[in-house]
Amino acid sequence: MALEKETEEKIFKAAQTVFQKRGFDGARMQEIADEAEINKSMLHYYYRSKDKLFQEVFQAGVKKVMPQLFGIISSELSLQEKVEKVVNFYHDMFWENQHLPSFVTYEMNQHPERFQEFMSNMNIKIPDVFADQIRKEVEAGRMADIPPRQFLMNIVGMSMMPMVAKKMVQTIFSLDEEGYFEFLEERRKLIPILIFKGVQPS
Amino acid sequence: MALEKETEEKIFKAAQTVFQKRGFDGARMQEIADEAEINKSMLHYYYRSKDKLFQEVFQAGVKKVMPQLFGIISSELSLQEKVEKVVNFYHDMFWENQHLPSFVTYEMNQHPERFQEFMSNMNIKIPDVFADQIRKEVEAGRMADIPPRQFLMNIVGMSMMPMVAKKMVQTIFSLDEEGYFEFLEERRKLIPILIFKGVQPS
DNA sequence: AAGTGTTTCAACCATTTGGTTGAATTTTTT
DNA sequence: AAAAAATTCAACCAAATGGTTGAAACACTT
């Protein structure tokens, strides 16, 4: 039982590594087996097919991102704190899972049908508390009128884009690994300021 | 000779459609042939291999995006006008090439080596005129101090992210095709305002 | 009309790939 | 110690896939 769980986990982690790096179409079962240091037979012993293994990896990926995001914006924190928390969450998560943002984004485009149901099952919608918070700021004249979905898109776009387009950013700005990380740390501080100044009333 | 060019172009356009939609690994030569309404033999008659065909499609994709972007920010327009032009360029280009932003971004991550040289050959770096423009605004106290690369990243991130993550945006915000397009048109107007308010001096 | 390049078609090939099988070995449970 | 489960290995299979070939039909140029 101890070994059993270990192996299943080894396989799963290897699958995460390979799928997130290569995508579904680019991933090879043999590479997953090698990465897990087991043989191909074991893959099918624990997970019946590539498809099934992929689904679990993908869903785990979505679960690692979405609940946290919606957890933060559904909380009772101030808007300011929410923005900072979301930005920090994306940046922290990215160090541990460099390919995750790109992976989830891309595979979601490739197989939307399969996962829209799965997404609806989780509580994926802009929470009232978040929309209300923005409306209140607008009515108090402390914020320009902006649709909550656009406000959210600003935060996510500003944070995720440089992660999803890592190699593009590195190439255009001539950044090695270290320079790229500095670039992201620079952004981490800048984004909340930008977001709020950006919606000041004019 | 007339037919020759036509066929080569039919193949190329079909390859664009299929590669941009499915990615290199997901694309099938047979599907490209079907899309072009010719048979597989012709693909190899004009383009020797999948790899070669892909390279041309990818490079054409990069060329459709990068020179325009850098053309705009290298021009003699005001900062304000540049931002508006870039945002409009991304939004206009996207209607015609819905998969292009996602395609270029993703494939660049998958095969960075192959294309970094190609990118250097084009004049891909932040032009002095753009950096100077920002520096001047900062020194005049009309703008908060912000690294030019971050300023550029803001524009591109705000514009491209909802395109690259189309299905994610649609799912989270419950948008059908029409609602999604409205969402993007809403953004087209919002982004320049946000960008400039965001960097106002405090 | 002859010759050249283009296009089709169908068959073919080698390789890759996801998946299977079954026997042998090791580990865990009872 | 016996039974059950986990693991390995190597061989195997069928389907998919990128690519090739060669002959026949067609189009275009000269």
PDB file of N, CA and C in Angstrom, chain A residues 3 45 73 102 115 144 157:
ATOM      1  N   LEU A   3       3.955   1.470  -1.244  1.00  0.00           N
ATOM      2  CA  LEU A   3       4.530   1.550  -2.579  1.00  0.00           C
ATOM      3  C   LEU A   3       3.500   1.928  -3.628  1.00  0.00           C
ATOM      4  N   TYR A  45      -1.624   0.337 -15.896  1.00  0.00           N
ATOM      5  CA  TYR A  45      -2.077  -0.386 -14.702  1.00  0.00           C
ATOM      6  C   TYR A  45      -2.811   0.584 -13.768  1.00  0.00           C
ATOM      7  N   ILE A  73     -11.070  36.613  -4.512  1.00  0.00           N
ATOM      8  CA  ILE A  73     -11.988  37.715  -4.849  1.00  0.00           C
ATOM      9  C   ILE A  73     -13.355  37.548  -4.179  1.00  0.00           C
ATOM     10  N   SER A 102       0.493  28.511 -19.171  1.00  0.00           N
ATOM     11  CA  SER A 102       0.445  28.277 -20.608  1.00  0.00           C
ATOM     12  C   SER A 102      -0.314  26.985 -20.935  1.00  0.00           C
ATOM     13  N   PHE A 115     -14.354  20.339 -20.903  1.00  0.00           N
ATOM     14  CA  PHE A 115     -14.083  20.891 -19.584  1.00  0.00           C
ATOM     15  C   PHE A 115     -15.037  21.985 -19.138  1.00  0.00           C
ATOM     16  N   ALA A 144     -13.413  55.116 -11.252  1.00  0.00           N
ATOM     17  CA  ALA A 144     -14.126  55.290 -12.513  1.00  0.00           C
ATOM     18  C   ALA A 144     -15.028  54.080 -12.744  1.00  0.00           C
ATOM     19  N   GLY A 157      -4.772  39.493 -16.810  1.00  0.00           N
ATOM     20  CA  GLY A 157      -4.008  39.726 -18.029  1.00  0.00           C
ATOM     21  C   GLY A 157      -2.621  40.266 -17.744  1.00  0.00           C
TER      22      GLY A 157
END
